[in-house]
XYZ file of C-alpha atoms in Angstrom:
601
model
C 0.000 0.000 0.000
C 1.552 3.290 -1.081
C 1.325 6.439 0.996
C 2.377 8.721 -1.875
C 0.150 11.820 -1.902
C -2.417 11.818 -4.681
C -4.327 14.951 -5.646
C -8.099 14.897 -5.609
C -9.204 14.258 -9.213
C -11.274 16.873 -11.022
C -15.025 16.715 -10.486
C -16.754 14.313 -12.831
C -13.662 12.389 -13.986
C -15.181 8.891 -14.438
C -11.828 7.078 -14.693
C -10.512 8.471 -11.409
C -13.861 7.928 -9.692
C -13.851 4.305 -10.845
C -10.335 3.836 -9.466
C -11.366 5.293 -6.106
C -14.419 3.078 -5.831
C -12.429 0.006 -6.885
C -9.846 0.739 -4.199
C -12.581 1.229 -1.602
C -14.197 -2.079 -2.546
C -10.887 -3.961 -2.276
C -9.963 -2.432 1.078
C -13.442 -2.984 2.482
C -13.384 -6.625 1.422
C -10.012 -7.237 3.058
C -11.091 -5.572 6.302
C -14.354 -7.516 6.505
C -12.486 -10.776 5.837
C -9.992 -10.074 8.617
C -12.786 -9.146 11.023
C -14.705 -12.344 10.335
C -11.549 -14.436 10.702
C -10.785 -12.910 14.103
C -14.385 -13.325 15.192
C -14.305 -17.010 14.264
C -11.167 -17.499 16.376
C -12.376 -15.397 19.296
C -10.093 -12.490 18.462
C -12.696 -9.742 18.724
C -12.985 -8.592 22.333
C -16.326 -7.793 23.856
C -17.343 -4.565 25.461
C -15.415 -4.020 28.674
C -15.127 -0.972 30.854
C -11.373 -1.357 31.392
C -10.926 2.403 31.678
C -13.716 2.727 34.217
C -15.463 5.388 32.118
C -19.001 3.987 32.416
C -18.634 3.510 36.153
C -17.346 7.069 36.637
C -20.185 8.649 34.655
C -22.827 6.461 36.291
C -21.657 7.706 39.679
C -21.493 11.302 38.456
C -24.985 11.290 36.980
C -26.397 9.631 40.100
C -25.033 12.463 42.254
C -26.188 15.106 39.779
C -29.738 13.737 39.629
C -29.806 13.597 43.413
C -29.512 17.388 43.460
C -32.416 18.583 41.265
C -31.863 22.230 42.219
C -28.304 22.258 40.824
C -29.465 20.472 37.676
C -32.278 22.999 37.199
C -29.815 25.849 37.779
C -27.513 24.461 35.063
C -30.430 24.146 32.652
C -31.512 27.734 33.393
C -28.031 29.097 32.707
C -27.898 27.173 29.438
C -31.320 28.565 28.440
C -30.226 32.131 29.323
C -27.079 31.816 27.221
C -29.052 30.557 24.226
C -31.597 33.359 24.651
C -28.749 35.893 24.660
C -27.316 34.277 21.521
C -30.694 34.427 19.785
C -31.093 38.131 20.623
C -27.540 38.910 19.522
C -28.017 36.989 16.289
C -31.249 38.831 15.478
C -29.523 42.175 15.982
C -26.669 41.044 13.781
C -29.138 39.914 11.117
C -30.595 43.438 11.145
C -27.144 44.895 10.478
C -26.157 45.950 13.985
C -22.704 45.371 15.421
C -22.751 42.847 18.275
C -20.202 41.141 20.485
C -20.083 37.320 20.566
C -22.010 35.825 23.459
C -19.175 33.360 23.990
C -15.606 34.103 22.989
C -13.616 31.505 21.058
C -10.254 30.681 22.692
C -7.402 32.247 20.750
C -5.629 28.891 20.363
C -8.749 27.131 19.007
C -8.118 26.520 15.297
C -11.266 24.502 14.621
C -13.208 27.559 13.513
C -10.535 29.475 11.601
C -12.422 29.365 8.257
C -13.956 32.793 7.565
C -17.492 31.400 7.244
C -17.548 30.576 10.955
C -17.526 34.308 11.699
C -19.014 35.912 8.604
C -21.868 33.536 7.741
C -24.901 34.057 9.991
C -25.846 30.366 10.182
C -22.346 29.066 10.910
C -21.639 31.832 13.398
C -24.827 30.866 15.249
C -23.916 27.181 15.074
C -20.397 27.840 16.351
C -21.527 29.955 19.305
C -24.340 27.539 20.140
C -21.829 24.696 20.326
C -19.392 26.709 22.462
C -22.203 27.636 24.861
C -23.340 24.039 25.240
C -19.740 22.854 25.618
C -18.992 25.396 28.327
C -22.154 24.668 30.324
C -21.791 20.883 30.046
C -18.179 21.061 31.162
C -19.038 23.330 34.090
C -21.947 21.130 35.160
C -20.000 17.862 35.072
C -16.980 19.513 36.668
C -19.048 20.950 39.507
C -20.561 17.682 40.769
C -19.883 17.335 44.478
C -19.169 14.130 46.381
C -16.963 12.387 43.796
C -13.567 11.072 44.819
C -10.639 12.857 43.176
C -9.812 10.117 40.663
C -13.442 9.773 39.514
C -13.831 13.547 39.235
C -10.715 13.797 37.052
C -11.928 10.935 34.871
C -15.347 12.556 34.407
C -13.737 15.894 33.565
C -11.304 14.398 31.048
C -13.798 12.255 29.168
C -16.424 15.001 29.200
C -13.935 17.134 27.280
C -13.255 14.249 24.900
C -17.008 13.976 24.270
C -17.358 17.727 23.782
C -14.421 17.844 21.360
C -15.803 14.917 19.360
C -19.187 16.630 18.868
C -17.791 19.891 17.507
C -19.711 20.934 14.355
C -16.377 21.193 12.545
C -16.095 17.394 12.721
C -19.164 16.715 10.560
C -19.499 17.302 6.804
C -22.959 18.914 6.920
C -21.955 21.457 9.588
C -18.463 22.349 8.389
C -18.559 25.135 5.774
C -15.086 24.346 4.453
C -16.080 20.716 3.847
C -19.327 21.741 2.152
C -17.466 24.131 -0.152
C -14.972 21.384 -1.045
C -17.795 18.892 -1.632
C -19.507 21.222 -4.079
C -16.241 22.138 -5.822
C -15.126 18.520 -6.247
C -18.495 16.977 -6.952
C -18.282 14.978 -3.734
C -14.987 13.360 -4.589
C -13.420 14.694 -1.387
C -15.744 12.411 0.594
C -14.954 9.440 -1.628
C -11.221 10.131 -1.297
C -11.752 10.586 2.432
C -13.414 7.179 2.699
C -10.474 5.689 0.831
C -8.087 7.361 3.308
C -10.137 6.001 6.205
C -9.963 2.455 4.876
C -6.214 2.799 4.313
C -5.769 3.844 7.936
C -7.893 0.922 9.106
C -5.739 -1.404 7.006
C -2.614 0.057 8.559
C -4.114 -0.878 11.926
C -4.907 -4.386 10.624
C -8.605 -3.661 11.104
C -8.124 -3.630 14.885
C -7.577 0.087 15.303
C -7.553 3.309 13.318
C -3.935 4.273 12.531
C -4.580 7.902 11.679
C -1.930 9.302 9.333
C -0.606 12.655 10.519
C 2.015 13.186 7.850
C 3.262 11.889 4.525
C 5.586 9.183 5.814
C 7.110 8.618 2.381
C 8.656 12.098 2.512
C 11.211 11.189 5.179
C 14.096 8.771 5.415
C 16.336 8.386 8.436
C 19.882 9.418 7.678
C 18.864 11.143 4.461
C 16.732 14.150 5.445
C 16.252 13.603 9.202
C 18.731 12.284 11.810
C 21.579 13.432 9.579
C 24.221 14.672 12.036
C 27.380 12.680 11.151
C 28.293 9.984 13.658
C 28.940 6.301 14.189
C 27.558 3.532 16.344
C 30.512 2.575 18.554
C 28.806 0.156 20.968
C 25.710 -2.003 21.087
C 24.006 -4.645 23.199
C 20.493 -6.119 23.289
C 18.886 -2.845 24.384
C 20.965 0.006 23.000
C 23.181 1.274 20.261
C 25.467 4.082 21.416
C 26.111 6.763 18.807
C 29.189 8.995 18.943
C 29.083 12.120 16.757
C 31.923 13.647 14.808
C 33.335 16.908 16.171
C 32.483 20.156 14.409
C 35.952 21.731 14.426
C 38.854 22.362 16.769
C 39.362 21.076 20.304
C 36.488 19.710 22.432
C 35.663 19.743 26.119
C 37.328 17.003 28.136
C 34.060 15.702 29.578
C 31.692 14.209 27.037
C 27.941 14.725 26.878
C 25.821 11.570 27.209
C 22.160 11.940 26.185
C 19.553 9.493 27.495
C 16.367 9.853 25.412
C 13.027 8.262 26.364
C 12.598 4.643 25.315
C 8.923 5.361 24.656
C 9.997 7.340 21.568
C 13.013 7.341 19.281
C 16.056 9.472 19.965
C 15.986 11.483 16.746
C 13.575 14.055 18.146
C 16.900 15.557 19.242
C 18.258 15.348 15.683
C 15.400 16.048 13.285
C 16.877 18.544 10.838
C 20.032 20.646 10.747
C 18.234 23.821 11.792
C 16.545 22.346 14.888
C 18.923 19.552 15.893
C 19.991 19.772 19.531
C 22.654 17.150 18.814
C 24.212 19.190 16.000
C 24.047 22.385 18.076
C 25.699 20.689 21.078
C 28.480 19.371 18.826
C 29.030 22.906 17.545
C 29.389 24.126 21.137
C 32.438 21.868 21.526
C 30.908 18.793 23.155
C 31.759 15.212 22.314
C 28.174 13.986 22.071
C 26.993 10.436 22.709
C 23.332 9.430 22.332
C 21.626 6.210 23.392
C 19.422 4.718 20.671
C 17.032 2.239 22.289
C 15.983 -0.960 20.560
C 12.348 -1.271 19.469
C 11.515 -4.381 21.530
C 9.276 -7.248 20.501
C 8.074 -10.370 22.350
C 11.648 -11.587 22.836
C 12.214 -8.707 25.279
C 9.123 -9.436 27.412
C 11.153 -10.105 30.569
C 13.496 -7.134 30.272
C 13.163 -5.163 33.494
C 13.657 -1.575 34.563
C 16.933 -2.721 36.129
C 17.977 -4.109 32.735
C 17.381 -0.675 31.232
C 19.662 0.726 33.928
C 22.432 -1.839 33.464
C 22.290 -2.307 29.697
C 21.303 1.328 29.130
C 22.818 4.153 31.154
C 25.502 2.171 33.012
C 26.635 0.338 29.877
C 26.749 3.660 28.023
C 28.904 5.224 30.753
C 31.379 2.347 30.468
C 31.420 2.650 26.681
C 32.038 6.406 26.769
C 35.020 5.844 29.052
C 36.473 3.256 26.678
C 35.879 5.472 23.638
C 37.390 8.641 25.122
C 39.643 7.520 27.964
C 37.771 9.899 30.268
C 35.669 8.536 33.140
C 33.626 11.656 33.959
C 30.700 12.857 31.815
C 27.843 15.337 31.754
C 24.496 13.618 31.252
C 21.119 14.674 29.843
C 17.838 12.815 30.286
C 14.725 13.657 28.281
C 11.243 12.714 29.565
C 11.384 9.038 30.640
C 15.102 9.195 29.962
C 15.227 11.753 32.776
C 13.411 9.369 35.118
C 16.018 6.732 34.291
C 18.832 9.270 34.725
C 17.521 10.160 38.189
C 17.401 6.457 39.054
C 20.956 6.078 37.752
C 22.185 9.007 39.852
C 20.524 7.527 42.938
C 22.127 4.144 42.297
C 25.576 5.685 41.709
C 25.283 7.847 44.830
C 24.635 4.741 46.924
C 27.925 3.333 45.630
C 29.898 6.614 45.873
C 30.324 6.577 42.084
C 30.770 10.146 40.825
C 31.160 9.528 37.090
C 28.266 11.850 36.230
C 29.512 15.302 37.209
C 26.369 17.158 36.119
C 22.849 16.132 35.162
C 20.326 17.866 32.940
C 16.643 16.913 32.952
C 14.465 17.878 29.995
C 10.725 17.793 30.810
C 11.265 14.846 33.146
C 8.957 13.451 35.817
C 10.758 12.392 39.000
C 8.066 13.064 41.601
C 4.824 11.547 40.273
C 2.435 12.828 42.924
C 0.677 15.084 40.404
C 1.260 13.590 36.951
C -1.318 15.760 35.186
C -3.993 14.376 32.895
C -2.130 11.101 32.401
C -3.340 10.272 35.900
C -6.723 9.504 34.319
C -5.184 6.385 32.769
C -3.328 5.190 35.879
C -5.219 3.163 38.474
C -5.151 -0.435 39.655
C -7.949 -1.611 37.355
C -6.447 -0.071 34.238
C -2.927 -1.285 35.004
C -4.210 -4.824 35.557
C -5.989 -4.746 32.189
C -2.859 -3.380 30.526
C -0.687 -6.030 32.153
C -3.034 -8.725 30.869
C -2.632 -7.478 27.292
C 1.132 -7.161 27.699
C 1.429 -10.718 29.027
C -0.321 -11.993 25.916
C 2.017 -10.162 23.528
C 5.108 -9.604 25.653
C 5.063 -5.850 25.126
C 2.898 -2.739 24.979
C 2.268 -1.648 21.396
C 3.668 1.825 20.842
C 0.587 3.018 18.954
C -1.550 2.411 22.053
C 0.579 4.749 24.130
C 0.694 7.260 21.273
C -3.121 7.267 21.148
C -3.191 8.099 24.860
C -0.851 11.056 24.387
C -2.860 12.258 21.388
C -6.023 12.346 23.517
C -4.382 14.974 25.725
C -4.568 17.336 22.724
C -7.428 15.769 20.788
C -8.379 18.810 18.699
C -4.829 19.272 17.405
C -3.672 15.656 17.189
C -6.869 13.774 16.299
C -9.790 15.834 15.004
C -7.786 18.195 12.794
C -6.529 15.157 10.863
C -9.985 13.580 10.744
C -11.209 16.736 9.016
C -8.223 17.006 6.673
C -7.904 13.320 5.734
C -11.483 12.035 5.808
C -13.795 15.021 5.278
C -11.673 17.161 2.965
C -10.111 14.076 1.360
C -6.610 15.502 1.474
C -3.308 13.777 2.097
C -1.485 14.886 5.244
C 1.282 17.452 4.854
C 4.916 16.290 5.205
C 6.052 17.347 8.696
C 9.178 15.944 10.348
C 7.918 16.288 13.921
C 4.720 14.376 13.150
C 6.716 11.727 11.285
C 8.732 11.199 14.465
C 5.523 11.212 16.533
C 4.057 8.419 14.400
C 7.254 6.355 14.549
C 6.262 4.712 17.822
C 8.170 2.168 19.895
C 7.043 -0.796 21.943
C 7.776 -1.343 25.642
C 8.661 -4.682 27.258
C 5.947 -6.042 29.541
C 8.059 -6.469 32.685
C 9.775 -3.087 32.436
C 6.620 -1.120 31.662
C 4.642 -2.789 34.435
C 7.394 -1.910 36.931
C 7.521 1.670 35.693
C 3.753 2.223 35.911
C 3.386 0.631 39.335
C 6.475 1.960 41.096
C 6.670 5.422 39.533
C 3.156 6.530 38.580
C 0.972 4.479 40.909
C 3.112 4.278 44.077
C 5.502 7.204 43.476
C 8.358 5.306 45.083
C 11.271 7.051 43.351
C 10.819 10.133 45.515
C 10.870 8.092 48.746
C 14.318 7.308 50.247
C 14.863 3.597 49.688
C 11.495 3.294 47.951
C 13.060 1.250 45.169
C 16.194 -0.888 45.044
C 18.362 -1.158 41.965
C 21.373 -3.449 41.669
C 20.950 -4.378 45.304
C 21.157 -0.841 46.711
C 18.383 1.468 47.956
C 17.862 4.542 45.787
C 17.783 7.796 47.783
C 17.722 10.916 45.598
C 18.422 12.994 48.693
C 21.984 11.661 48.585
C 22.540 12.939 45.049
C 24.759 15.999 45.399
C 25.480 16.303 41.665
C 24.815 19.779 40.187
C 21.568 19.613 38.209
C 19.795 21.669 35.552
C 16.050 21.059 35.150
C 14.091 22.603 32.297
C 10.337 22.236 31.856
C 7.792 23.978 29.668
C 4.788 26.016 30.645
C 2.262 24.206 28.394
C 3.514 20.652 28.925
C 0.573 18.188 29.166
C 2.774 15.111 29.615
C 5.180 16.327 32.308
C 3.442 19.376 33.893
C 6.016 21.870 35.068
C 4.672 22.106 38.614
C 5.178 18.352 38.908
C 8.706 18.452 37.521
C 9.429 21.321 39.915
C 8.546 18.993 42.802
C 11.215 16.619 41.497
C 13.804 19.384 41.676
C 13.317 19.557 45.440
C 14.332 15.926 45.989
C 18.092 16.364 45.450
C 20.701 17.685 47.886
C 23.034 19.302 45.369
C 22.739 22.698 43.633
C 19.750 22.819 41.263
C 18.942 25.342 38.546
C 15.294 25.196 37.438
C 14.316 26.827 34.136
C 10.832 27.174 32.662
C 10.574 27.360 28.878
C 7.707 28.402 26.645
C 5.358 26.157 24.628
C 4.940 22.419 25.270
C 6.656 19.069 25.825
C 8.347 18.973 22.403
C 8.307 22.457 20.873
C 9.482 24.066 24.116
C 12.466 21.711 24.372
C 13.398 21.543 20.679
C 13.688 25.327 20.431
C 16.972 26.359 18.735
C 18.267 29.879 19.382
C 18.180 30.776 15.684
C 14.391 30.383 15.655
C 14.071 33.225 18.173
C 10.794 31.755 19.486
C 9.077 31.725 22.849
C 10.913 32.745 26.012
C 12.109 31.222 29.260
C 12.072 32.070 32.961
C 14.869 31.719 35.523
C 15.067 32.147 39.273
C 18.285 31.402 41.217
C 16.199 30.513 44.264
C 14.206 27.298 44.694
C 11.314 27.981 47.092
C 9.021 25.173 48.211
C 6.066 26.211 46.044
C 6.295 26.481 42.226
C 4.016 29.550 42.266
C 6.532 31.362 44.499
C 9.321 30.379 42.106
C 7.395 31.783 39.132
C 6.499 34.973 41.016
C 10.191 35.686 41.600
C 11.381 34.525 38.158
C 12.843 36.718 35.423
C 11.674 36.328 31.827
C 14.155 36.148 28.959
C 13.397 36.159 25.211
C 14.203 33.224 22.955
C 15.611 29.774 23.632
C 16.875 28.349 26.919
C 19.682 26.511 25.083
C 22.334 29.279 25.533
C 21.471 29.508 29.240
C 22.108 25.777 29.569
C 25.336 26.075 27.534
C 26.635 28.652 30.006
C 25.688 26.443 32.940
C 27.136 23.169 31.627
C 30.388 24.914 30.602
C 31.177 25.139 34.324
C 31.312 21.327 34.404
C 32.936 20.607 31.029
C 36.599 20.681 32.058
C 39.410 21.953 29.869
C 39.789 21.466 26.130
C 41.407 18.424 24.516
C 42.022 17.263 20.958
C 38.888 16.450 18.976
C 37.740 12.821 19.177
C 36.863 10.841 16.069
C 34.319 8.017 16.421
C 35.978 4.630 16.082
C 39.508 5.914 16.718
C 39.496 4.985 20.418
C 39.266 1.545 22.015
C 35.762 1.066 20.564
C 35.640 0.706 16.796
C 32.840 2.011 14.601
C 30.121 -0.569 13.964
C 28.039 1.372 11.449
C 27.157 4.926 10.511
C 24.561 6.886 12.445
C 21.626 6.728 12.859
C 22.182 2.972 13.178
C 19.968 -0.078 12.801
C 17.974 0.031 16.047
C 16.238 3.318 15.295
C 15.096 1.995 11.921
C 13.030 -0.813 13.459
C 9.445 0.366 12.995
C 6.739 -0.944 15.319
C 4.238 -1.188 12.460
C 6.602 -3.276 10.324
C 8.177 -5.598 12.884
C-alpha cells in the first residue's frame, strides 16, 4: 500500500472515480475478511469498561440527579445563554454590530475558516456549540461528592465527548467541507473514505492508525537524523552513537544523552536547523546518544533494572572506553530523565561520581501530580494493561501514542480527521509528526514496573522506595549539580510536577521554565528566536513562588544551559573521532535500532 500523496481528481472524472471506488471495494473486502476471521477465532474482544469510564459517569450522573436544584440551575443558565445568543443573532441579522455571546479561545483553530464568523448560520452554530460545551463542562466539573480520581476521569472524558461533537467534525456542519464537496463533486468524501480504509488497514482492522504526515517524505539518515556519527557500541537494548566533532578542540568531559525509550532518539536530531545534537556538537561537546531498541516479544522479561544496566551504566562504560575519560555530563529527556535520576541515585549509593552534572528535559521524578495522564493510571487499568502485555510480551507503541494524542485531541486527532477524511486531502509532510508516528514498543516487565512503582506508588521520591542493583535509591543523597528545564504548556510532564522533582536532590539545582509544550518548548533552537524562558536562582518550596520571583528572557533556553554546563565541562582536549578509540565504529549513524518500525516488525 503506497502512501504517496495523490491529488483529488477533477469533479466528474469517471476514470478516477472508478479507481477510487475500486480501491474502496478492495480495502473494504479485506477488512471484513480479517474481522470475520478474528471473530471465528475469538479475536474480537467484547465490550469491557477497562478504563472505568461507564462507572465514573454512572456515579457522576447519580449524584447530579440527586440534586435537582443544581441540575435545574444548570439548565436555566444554558437557556439564558441561548436566549442571549438568539437576541444577539437577530440584531446582527438586522445589520447591527454585536459582540459574541461566547468568545472563542485564541488557540482554538477549529473555527478558523472565515465562514464561521461571517456567515450568519455558521456563526450561530459555532456559538451555540461553544455555549453548550462550556455549560456541560461546568456542570460535570461541579458535581460534588466524587472522589478525586473519579472527578478527574469525568472531567477528562467530558472534554473528549465535547471535542468529538464539535460541528467542525461533521461534513454537513463544516462550511469548508461543504465548499470542497460542491467544488469537487463529492470526490473529497470518496477520497476521504479511501483514506479512512487505508488507515484501518494500517491498523490491521483492529484500530484506526490515523496518518498525521506523509511518511514517504522522510528517510532516516537522508533528510532527518543526519548529524554525522557512528555507532561505537551495542548490546540487546541500545546502540550508542558517537558524533563527529564540528571543528577544533572539544571539552574534556563528554555529553551523554539518554532519550526516552517510549519514543526514538531522533527528536533531538530532526533537521540541521533544529537539531539539539548538532548544536551541542558545535558548542564543543563530544556527544553520545543512546538509541534504544524497538523491543518485541523476545524482550518481554526485560526489566527496569535491565534498562539501567544495559542502558545508562553500559553507556557510561562505553564512553570511558571510547574517550579515555571517566567523567561525563548527562542529559535525560522525559522518561530518559526518570532513568537518569534512578541512575544518579544508584551511583550515589555506591559513591560513584562519574556523572559530574545532570540535565533533565521535561522529566517526571516526583509523580504525585502527573497531570492528565493520571486519568489512565489506576489499579484496574494497570491490571488490564498487564493482561494485554502478558499476551504479547510488550505494549504496542501506537496504544501509548493514542493516549498522548487524547491529551490534545483537537490538534492531534480531530484536525486530521477533518483534513484526511472530510476534505479528502493527504497529510502534509512534517518531520515532527513523522517522528511522533514512529512509535516504539515497551517490554511487559519493564513497563509494568515503571507504571506501578513510579506513577501508581511514586516510590522514586521516597528514600529507599526502590532498590536497583541491590542498593536502595535515595535521591536525597545525590549531590550532583543539576539543571532542570520544563515547559509552561507541557501536558505530559506538567512543570509544577517536575518542579517537585527538583526539590528531591541535595546538590545545587537550577530550574528553568521554557515556553510552549513538551516537544516544541524543548526543541527550540536559538536561531528560531521563538518563545521565552524564565529563571530564578532561588528554589522555594512552592512552584508559584518560584514563578512569582522569576525573570523572563526572550528566545531559547539553550544558551542559558550552555553557560551552565560549561562550568562542568573541564578543559579542552584534541577532537575525538568516532571509532579511533578503544571502541571501533560498527556502522554509521543513525544505526539499525532506530530503523526498526513498530508497524513493520
